[in-house]
Amino acid sequence: MIYWGDETGIDNGSNCERGFAPKGQPPVLPVETKRERLNMLSALSRQGDIRFMLYEASMNQQRLIQFMDRLVRTSKRKVFLILDNLKVHHGKKAAVWLDKHRDKIELFFLPPYAPESNPDEYLNHALKLSVHSGDLPRTQCDIRHKTASFMRALQHSPDKVSAFFQHNQISYILVRG
């Protein structure tokens, strides 16, 4: 099974693309003074399968290993995981773990500075639009709830996941029925 993976951070700041105010009044958007943040590591396949892991601290090799371990434990076939060139992905601990599990998983890397080549980047964009729509999340618990709800809904909608592979920038991925 081929997966494309990526990390993203979601915060309680507004990424408002449009607003509304009564005629003659400026739009007002309340802003949280205490910044809250949650991180996510996700992977998606062309077949519509999606996996994710939420975490609070920074990305490190141990979190990557934990995610890859979950990925191989729940996969019936060998996993080919395509990632960007984040330093953590090339670390010694991760390399040792990958060497021990090479019959179950292999890593491949996208070209440097090519986020548009990763379908997971389009997922991240859709996630952030969803989290910041409606009532803005105020706490980390709110962010976690909105993020998990969006991702769980996608897990039950393979067609929506497959749609992330239909951007022009990722036409290098062979599309087969």
Coordinates of N, CA and C in Angstrom, one line a residue:
M1 N 0.9 -1.2 0.0 CA 0.0 0.0 0.0 C 0.9 1.2 0.0
I2 N 0.6 2.2 -0.9 CA 1.4 3.4 -1.0 C 0.7 4.5 -0.2
Y3 N 1.4 5.1 0.7 CA 0.8 6.3 1.4 C 1.7 7.5 1.2
W4 N 1.1 8.7 1.2 CA 1.8 9.9 1.2 C 1.6 10.5 2.6
G5 N 2.6 11.0 3.3 CA 2.4 11.5 4.6 C 3.0 12.9 4.8
D6 N 2.5 13.5 5.9 CA 3.0 14.9 6.2 C 2.6 15.3 7.6
E7 N 3.2 16.3 8.1 CA 2.9 16.8 9.4 C 2.3 18.2 9.2
T8 N 1.4 18.6 10.2 CA 0.9 19.9 10.1 C 0.6 20.3 11.6
G9 N 0.5 21.6 11.7 CA 0.1 22.2 13.0 C -1.2 23.0 12.9
I10 N -2.1 22.8 13.9 CA -3.3 23.5 13.8 C -3.4 24.4 15.1
D11 N -3.7 25.7 14.9 CA -3.8 26.5 16.1 C -5.2 27.2 16.2
N12 N -5.4 28.0 17.3 CA -6.7 28.6 17.5 C -6.7 30.0 16.9
G13 N -5.7 30.3 16.1 CA -5.7 31.6 15.4 C -6.7 31.6 14.3
S14 N -7.2 32.7 13.8 CA -8.1 32.8 12.7 C -7.4 32.8 11.4
N15 N -7.8 32.1 10.4 CA -7.4 32.2 9.1 C -8.5 32.6 8.2
C16 N -9.2 33.6 8.7 CA -10.5 34.0 8.1 C -10.3 34.5 6.7
E17 N -11.0 33.9 5.7 CA -10.9 34.3 4.3 C -11.9 35.3 3.9
R18 N -13.0 35.4 4.7 CA -14.0 36.4 4.4 C -14.7 36.7 5.7
G19 N -15.5 37.8 5.7 CA -16.2 38.2 6.9 C -17.4 38.9 6.6
F20 N -18.2 39.3 7.6 CA -19.4 40.0 7.4 C -19.6 41.1 8.5
A21 N -20.1 42.2 8.2 CA -20.4 43.2 9.2 C -21.6 44.0 8.6
P22 N -22.4 44.5 9.5 CA -23.5 45.4 9.1 C -23.0 46.6 8.3
K23 N -23.8 47.1 7.3 CA -23.3 48.2 6.5 C -22.9 49.4 7.4
G24 N -21.7 49.9 7.0 CA -21.1 51.0 7.7 C -20.3 50.7 8.9
Q25 N -20.2 49.4 9.3 CA -19.4 49.0 10.4 C -18.3 48.0 10.0
P26 N -17.2 48.1 10.6 CA -16.1 47.2 10.2 C -16.3 45.8 10.8
P27 N -15.9 44.8 10.1 CA -16.0 43.5 10.7 C -15.1 43.3 11.9
V28 N -15.6 42.6 12.9 CA -14.8 42.4 14.1 C -14.7 40.9 14.4
L29 N -13.5 40.5 14.6 CA -13.3 39.1 14.9 C -12.5 39.0 16.2
P30 N -13.2 38.4 17.2 CA -12.4 38.2 18.5 C -11.2 37.3 18.3
V31 N -10.1 37.7 18.9 CA -8.9 36.9 18.8 C -8.5 36.4 20.2
E32 N -8.2 35.1 20.2 CA -7.7 34.5 21.4 C -6.3 35.0 21.7
T33 N -6.1 35.5 23.0 CA -4.8 35.9 23.4 C -3.8 34.8 23.7
K34 N -4.4 33.7 24.2 CA -3.6 32.5 24.5 C -3.6 31.6 23.3
R35 N -2.4 31.5 22.7 CA -2.3 30.6 21.6 C -2.3 29.1 22.0
E36 N -3.1 28.3 21.4 CA -3.1 26.9 21.6 C -2.8 26.2 20.3
R37 N -2.1 25.1 20.4 CA -1.6 24.4 19.2 C -1.7 22.9 19.3
L38 N -2.0 22.3 18.2 CA -2.0 20.8 18.2 C -1.4 20.4 16.9
N39 N -0.7 19.3 16.9 CA 0.0 18.8 15.7 C -0.6 17.5 15.2
M40 N -0.4 17.3 14.0 CA -1.0 16.0 13.4 C 0.0 15.5 12.4
L41 N 0.2 14.2 12.4 CA 0.9 13.4 11.4 C -0.1 12.5 10.7
S42 N -0.2 12.6 9.4 CA -1.2 11.9 8.7 C -0.6 11.2 7.4
A43 N -1.3 10.2 6.9 CA -0.9 9.5 5.7 C -2.2 9.1 5.0
L44 N -2.2 9.3 3.6 CA -3.3 8.9 2.9 C -2.9 8.1 1.6
S45 N -3.8 7.3 1.2 CA -3.5 6.5 0.0 C -4.4 6.9 -1.1
R46 N -4.1 6.6 -2.3 CA -4.9 6.8 -3.5 C -6.2 6.1 -3.5
Q47 N -6.2 5.0 -2.7 CA -7.5 4.2 -2.6 C -8.4 4.8 -1.6
G48 N -8.1 5.8 -0.9 CA -9.0 6.5 0.0 C -8.8 6.2 1.4
D49 N -7.7 5.4 1.7 CA -7.4 5.1 3.1 C -6.7 6.3 3.8
I50 N -7.0 6.6 5.0 CA -6.3 7.7 5.7 C -6.1 7.3 7.1
R51 N -4.9 7.6 7.6 CA -4.5 7.4 9.0 C -3.9 8.7 9.6
F52 N -4.1 8.9 10.9 CA -3.6 10.1 11.5 C -3.3 9.9 12.9
M53 N -2.4 10.8 13.5 CA -2.1 10.7 14.9 C -1.9 12.2 15.3
L54 N -2.6 12.5 16.4 CA -2.5 13.9 17.0 C -1.5 13.9 18.1
Y55 N -0.8 15.0 18.3 CA 0.2 15.1 19.4 C 0.4 16.5 19.7
E56 N 0.8 16.8 20.9 CA 1.0 18.2 21.4 C 2.3 18.8 21.2
A57 N 3.4 18.0 21.4 CA 4.7 18.6 21.4 C 5.2 18.6 19.9
S58 N 6.5 18.9 19.8 CA 7.1 19.0 18.4 C 7.3 17.6 17.9
M59 N 7.4 17.5 16.6 CA 7.7 16.3 15.9 C 9.1 15.8 16.2
N60 N 9.3 14.5 16.5 CA 10.6 14.0 16.7 C 10.6 12.6 16.1
Q61 N 11.8 11.9 16.2 CA 11.9 10.6 15.6 C 11.0 9.6 16.3
Q62 N 10.9 9.7 17.6 CA 10.1 8.8 18.4 C 8.6 8.8 17.9
R63 N 8.1 10.0 17.7 CA 6.7 10.1 17.2 C 6.6 9.6 15.8
L64 N 7.6 9.8 15.0 CA 7.5 9.2 13.6 C 7.5 7.7 13.7
I65 N 8.3 7.1 14.6 CA 8.4 5.7 14.7 C 7.1 5.2 15.2
Q66 N 6.5 5.9 16.2 CA 5.2 5.5 16.7 C 4.1 5.4 15.6
F67 N 4.1 6.5 14.8 CA 3.2 6.5 13.7 C 3.4 5.4 12.7
M68 N 4.6 5.2 12.3 CA 5.0 4.1 11.3 C 4.6 2.8 11.9
D69 N 4.8 2.6 13.2 CA 4.5 1.3 13.8 C 3.0 1.1 13.8
R70 N 2.2 2.1 14.1 CA 0.7 2.0 13.9 C 0.3 1.7 12.5
L71 N 1.0 2.3 11.6 CA 0.7 2.1 10.2 C 0.9 0.7 9.7
V72 N 2.0 0.1 10.1 CA 2.3 -1.3 9.7 C 1.5 -2.3 10.4
R73 N 1.2 -2.0 11.7 CA 0.4 -3.0 12.5 C -1.1 -3.1 11.9
T74 N -1.6 -2.0 11.3 CA -2.9 -2.1 10.8 C -3.0 -2.3 9.3
S75 N -1.9 -2.5 8.6 CA -1.9 -2.7 7.2 C -1.7 -4.2 6.9
K76 N -2.4 -4.7 5.9 CA -2.3 -6.1 5.5 C -1.2 -6.4 4.6
R77 N -0.7 -5.3 3.9 CA 0.4 -5.4 3.0 C 1.5 -4.5 3.4
K78 N 2.6 -4.7 2.7 CA 3.8 -3.8 2.9 C 3.4 -2.4 2.6
V79 N 4.0 -1.5 3.5 CA 3.7 -0.1 3.4 C 4.8 0.6 2.7
F80 N 4.5 1.5 1.7 CA 5.5 2.3 1.1 C 5.1 3.8 1.4
L81 N 5.8 4.4 2.3 CA 5.5 5.7 2.8 C 6.3 6.8 2.1
I82 N 5.7 7.8 1.5 CA 6.4 8.9 0.8 C 6.2 10.1 1.7
L83 N 7.4 10.7 2.1 CA 7.4 11.9 2.9 C 8.2 13.0 2.3
D84 N 8.1 14.1 3.0 CA 9.0 15.2 2.6 C 10.4 15.0 3.2
N85 N 11.2 16.0 3.1 CA 12.6 15.9 3.6 C 12.9 16.5 5.0
L86 N 11.9 16.5 5.8 CA 12.1 16.9 7.2 C 13.2 16.2 7.8
K87 N 14.1 16.9 8.6 CA 15.3 16.3 9.2 C 14.9 15.0 10.0
V88 N 13.8 15.1 10.7 CA 13.4 13.9 11.5 C 13.2 12.7 10.7
H89 N 12.8 12.8 9.5 CA 12.5 11.6 8.6 C 13.8 10.9 8.3
H90 N 15.0 11.6 8.4 CA 16.3 11.0 8.1 C 17.1 10.6 9.3
G91 N 16.5 10.7 10.5 CA 17.3 10.5 11.7 C 17.8 9.0 11.9
K92 N 18.8 8.9 12.8 CA 19.4 7.6 13.0 C 18.4 6.6 13.7
K93 N 17.6 7.1 14.7 CA 16.7 6.2 15.4 C 15.6 5.7 14.4
A94 N 15.1 6.6 13.5 CA 14.2 6.1 12.5 C 14.8 5.1 11.6
A95 N 16.0 5.4 11.2 CA 16.7 4.5 10.2 C 16.9 3.1 10.8
V96 N 17.2 3.0 12.1 CA 17.4 1.8 12.8 C 16.1 1.0 12.8
W97 N 15.0 1.7 13.2 CA 13.7 1.1 13.3 C 13.3 0.6 11.9
L98 N 13.5 1.4 10.9 CA 13.1 1.0 9.5 C 13.9 -0.2 9.1
D99 N 15.2 -0.3 9.4 CA 16.0 -1.4 9.1 C 15.4 -2.7 9.7
K100 N 14.9 -2.6 10.9 CA 14.4 -3.8 11.6 C 13.0 -4.2 11.0
H101 N 12.3 -3.2 10.4 CA 11.0 -3.5 9.8 C 10.9 -3.4 8.3
R102 N 12.1 -3.6 7.6 CA 12.1 -3.4 6.2 C 11.2 -4.3 5.4
D103 N 10.8 -5.4 6.0 CA 9.9 -6.3 5.3 C 8.4 -5.8 5.4
K104 N 8.2 -4.8 6.2 CA 6.8 -4.3 6.4 C 6.7 -2.8 5.9
I105 N 7.8 -2.1 5.8 CA 7.7 -0.7 5.5 C 8.9 -0.2 4.8
E106 N 8.8 0.7 3.8 CA 9.9 1.4 3.2 C 9.5 2.9 3.1
L107 N 10.5 3.7 3.2 CA 10.3 5.2 3.1 C 10.9 5.6 1.8
F108 N 10.2 6.6 1.2 CA 10.7 7.3 0.0 C 10.5 8.8 0.3
F109 N 11.3 9.6 -0.4 CA 11.2 11.0 -0.2 C 10.9 11.8 -1.4
L110 N 10.1 12.8 -1.2 CA 9.8 13.8 -2.3 C 11.0 14.7 -2.6
P111 N 11.0 15.3 -3.7 CA 12.1 16.2 -4.0 C 12.1 17.4 -3.0
P112 N 13.2 18.0 -2.7 CA 13.2 19.1 -1.7 C 12.4 20.2 -2.2
Y113 N 11.7 20.9 -1.3 CA 10.9 22.1 -1.5 C 9.9 21.9 -2.6
A114 N 9.1 20.8 -2.4 CA 8.1 20.5 -3.4 C 6.8 20.0 -2.7
P115 N 6.3 20.9 -1.8 CA 5.1 20.5 -1.0 C 3.9 20.3 -1.9
E116 N 3.8 21.0 -3.1 CA 2.7 20.8 -4.0 C 2.7 19.4 -4.6
S117 N 3.7 18.6 -4.4 CA 3.8 17.3 -5.0 C 3.2 16.2 -4.0
N118 N 2.8 16.7 -2.8 CA 2.3 15.8 -1.8 C 0.8 16.0 -1.6
P119 N 0.0 15.0 -1.9 CA -1.5 15.1 -1.7 C -1.9 15.4 -0.3
D120 N -1.0 15.0 0.7 CA -1.3 15.3 2.1 C -1.3 16.7 2.4
E121 N -0.6 17.5 1.6 CA -0.7 19.0 1.8 C -2.1 19.6 1.5
Y122 N -2.7 19.0 0.5 CA -4.1 19.4 0.2 C -5.1 19.0 1.3
L123 N -4.8 17.8 1.9 CA -5.6 17.4 3.1 C -5.4 18.4 4.2
N124 N -4.1 18.8 4.4 CA -3.9 19.8 5.5 C -4.6 21.1 5.3
H125 N -4.7 21.5 4.1 CA -5.4 22.8 3.8 C -6.9 22.6 4.1
A126 N -7.5 21.5 3.6 CA -8.9 21.3 3.9 C -9.2 21.2 5.4
L127 N -8.3 20.5 6.1 CA -8.4 20.4 7.5 C -8.4 21.8 8.2
K128 N -7.5 22.6 7.9 CA -7.4 23.9 8.5 C -8.6 24.8 8.2
L129 N -9.1 24.7 6.9 CA -10.4 25.4 6.6 C -11.5 24.9 7.4
S130 N -11.6 23.6 7.6 CA -12.7 23.1 8.4 C -12.6 23.5 9.9
V131 N -11.4 23.4 10.5 CA -11.2 23.7 11.9 C -11.5 25.2 12.2
H132 N -11.2 26.0 11.2 CA -11.4 27.5 11.4 C -12.7 28.0 10.9
S133 N -13.6 27.1 10.4 CA -14.9 27.5 10.0 C -15.9 27.4 11.2
G134 N -16.9 28.1 11.1 CA -17.9 28.1 12.2 C -17.3 28.8 13.4
D135 N -17.6 28.3 14.6 CA -17.0 28.8 15.8 C -15.5 28.5 15.9
L136 N -14.7 29.5 16.1 CA -13.3 29.2 16.2 C -13.0 28.4 17.5
P137 N -12.0 27.5 17.3 CA -11.6 26.7 18.5 C -10.9 27.7 19.5
R138 N -11.2 27.6 20.8 CA -10.5 28.4 21.7 C -9.5 27.7 22.5
T139 N -9.7 26.4 22.8 CA -8.8 25.7 23.7 C -8.2 24.6 22.8
Q140 N -7.2 23.9 23.4 CA -6.6 22.8 22.7 C -7.6 21.7 22.6
C141 N -8.4 21.5 23.6 CA -9.5 20.5 23.5 C -10.4 20.8 22.3
D142 N -10.8 22.0 22.1 CA -11.6 22.4 20.9 C -10.9 22.0 19.6
I143 N -9.6 22.4 19.5 CA -8.9 22.1 18.3 C -8.8 20.6 18.1
R144 N -8.6 19.8 19.2 CA -8.5 18.3 19.1 C -9.8 17.8 18.6
H145 N -10.9 18.3 19.2 CA -12.3 17.8 18.8 C -12.6 18.1 17.3
K146 N -12.4 19.3 16.9 CA -12.7 19.6 15.5 C -11.8 18.9 14.5
T147 N -10.5 18.7 14.9 CA -9.6 18.0 14.0 C -9.9 16.5 13.9
A148 N -10.1 15.9 15.1 CA -10.5 14.5 15.1 C -11.8 14.2 14.4
S149 N -12.8 15.1 14.5 CA -14.1 14.9 13.9 C -13.9 15.0 12.4
F150 N -13.1 16.0 11.9 CA -12.9 16.1 10.4 C -12.2 14.8 9.9
M151 N -11.1 14.4 10.6 CA -10.4 13.3 10.1 C -11.1 12.0 10.2
R152 N -11.9 11.8 11.2 CA -12.7 10.5 11.3 C -13.8 10.5 10.2
A153 N -14.4 11.7 9.9 CA -15.4 11.7 8.8 C -14.7 11.3 7.5
L154 N -13.5 11.8 7.3 CA -12.7 11.4 6.1 C -12.4 9.9 6.0
Q155 N -12.2 9.3 7.2 CA -11.9 7.9 7.2 C -13.1 7.1 6.7
H156 N -14.3 7.7 6.7 CA -15.5 7.0 6.3 C -15.9 7.5 4.9
S157 N -15.0 8.3 4.3 CA -15.4 8.9 2.9 C -14.2 8.7 2.0
P158 N -13.9 7.5 1.5 CA -12.8 7.3 0.7 C -12.8 8.1 -0.6
D159 N -14.0 8.4 -1.1 CA -14.0 9.2 -2.3 C -13.5 10.6 -2.1
K160 N -13.8 11.2 -0.9 CA -13.2 12.5 -0.6 C -11.7 12.5 -0.4
V161 N -11.2 11.4 0.2 CA -9.8 11.2 0.3 C -9.1 11.1 -1.1
S162 N -9.7 10.3 -1.9 CA -9.1 10.1 -3.3 C -9.1 11.5 -4.1
A163 N -10.0 12.4 -3.7 CA -10.1 13.7 -4.4 C -8.8 14.5 -4.2
F164 N -8.1 14.3 -3.1 CA -6.9 15.0 -2.9 C -5.8 14.6 -3.9
F165 N -6.0 13.6 -4.6 CA -5.0 13.1 -5.6 C -5.4 13.7 -7.0
Q166 N -6.4 14.5 -7.1 CA -6.8 15.0 -8.4 C -6.3 16.4 -8.7
H167 N -5.3 16.9 -8.1 CA -4.8 18.2 -8.4 C -3.7 18.1 -9.5
N168 N -3.6 19.2 -10.3 CA -2.7 19.2 -11.4 C -1.3 18.9 -11.0
Q169 N -0.9 19.5 -9.8 CA 0.5 19.4 -9.4 C 1.0 18.0 -9.0
I170 N 0.0 17.1 -8.8 CA 0.4 15.7 -8.5 C 0.0 14.7 -9.6
S171 N 0.0 15.2 -10.8 CA -0.4 14.3 -11.9 C 0.7 13.2 -12.1
Y172 N 1.8 13.3 -11.5 CA 2.8 12.3 -11.6 C 2.3 10.9 -11.0
I173 N 1.3 11.0 -10.1 CA 0.8 9.8 -9.5 C -0.1 9.1 -10.5
L174 N 0.2 7.9 -10.9 CA -0.7 7.1 -11.8 C -2.1 6.9 -11.3
V175 N -3.0 7.3 -12.1 CA -4.4 7.1 -11.6 C -5.0 5.9 -12.4
R176 N -5.3 4.9 -11.6 CA -5.9 3.7 -12.2 C -7.2 3.4 -11.5
G177 N -8.2 2.9 -12.2 CA -9.5 2.6 -11.7 C -9.4 1.5 -10.7

